[in-house]
């Protein structure tokens, strides 16, 4: 039986805003501090390195998405270009890494929106947040794109206000160091990659974008470039305003760097940004789940498409349920490293798939960059990521034996 296709409703602006919502999310409020702890004044160097790898990955993803305009992203590219196992491994890494990211984003929303909330009510609030965003996605990708656009605009307004006040305030951190040295830069770049990885969501929406061969290759680099401008400006201002040591020690560096009257607004903006990331994350994970379910790597009943709303409603409900359980029961704030490792693996496979296309120099650089950054992450993150991939690979092998 031929799978039910998804409706193509997203234009270029929708795709760009979905990419921005995925990248300019909680990462801009949370990723700078752990990266500064690793690299110190080398934060900007790490940001550039992460952006270069992300750009190579984005180029490979955009070219592959134009050739294979289907839901699933690198799961589809790996399967079609490298073989079934590599596509499966990419999809498994994406789902496990981004499900952990979803739970972390949920906890970030609750932490910023209600910082004094006790554990029982925090879990209840986390479940409520996931349920609300799953409902938004359930009633159509167009509504999700509209909600993401509103969230992105609000977040950019808050970040602009914060940047202006930081630029006009006292420079407690002193001047920027032109070449701060390489200590911890690779680890910091791997952590910062977490904040750039959102453009994968555009590739996973290949069935829902109008004219994907033209739209996706334009939307991915545009969203990535705009995100880099925002991140670079904020990172430079934070280093000048706070200094590397204070930046590394602050759990909420942007709120700490602005005047007291603006800090509550920044916290509201952080909650909105995390909501935007979570909305796009659930959207992307459910589409990869849809693609893997169609091929029998996940339960096939998850591949159903709603006859009215044209969304993979069972996959979205399943992803929402898993995220709600994780967010209510486990503290996943330290999941950035695990998520980065899994997603770098995902993009390594995307670059390997792109090696079969013409003009593969960026794919070679992207593949090498993904491997180097993945194994430069903290050791617990590397071990957890390898364990998750080994578990997924073992499940695949057992299925092949049963066949």
PDB file of C-alpha atoms in Angstrom, residues 114 199 329:
ATOM      1  CA  UNK A 114       8.485  29.670  36.756  1.00  0.00           C
ATOM      2  CA  UNK A 199      18.482  23.577  10.213  1.00  0.00           C
ATOM      3  CA  UNK A 329      11.041  12.306  35.394  1.00  0.00           C
TER       4      UNK A 329
END
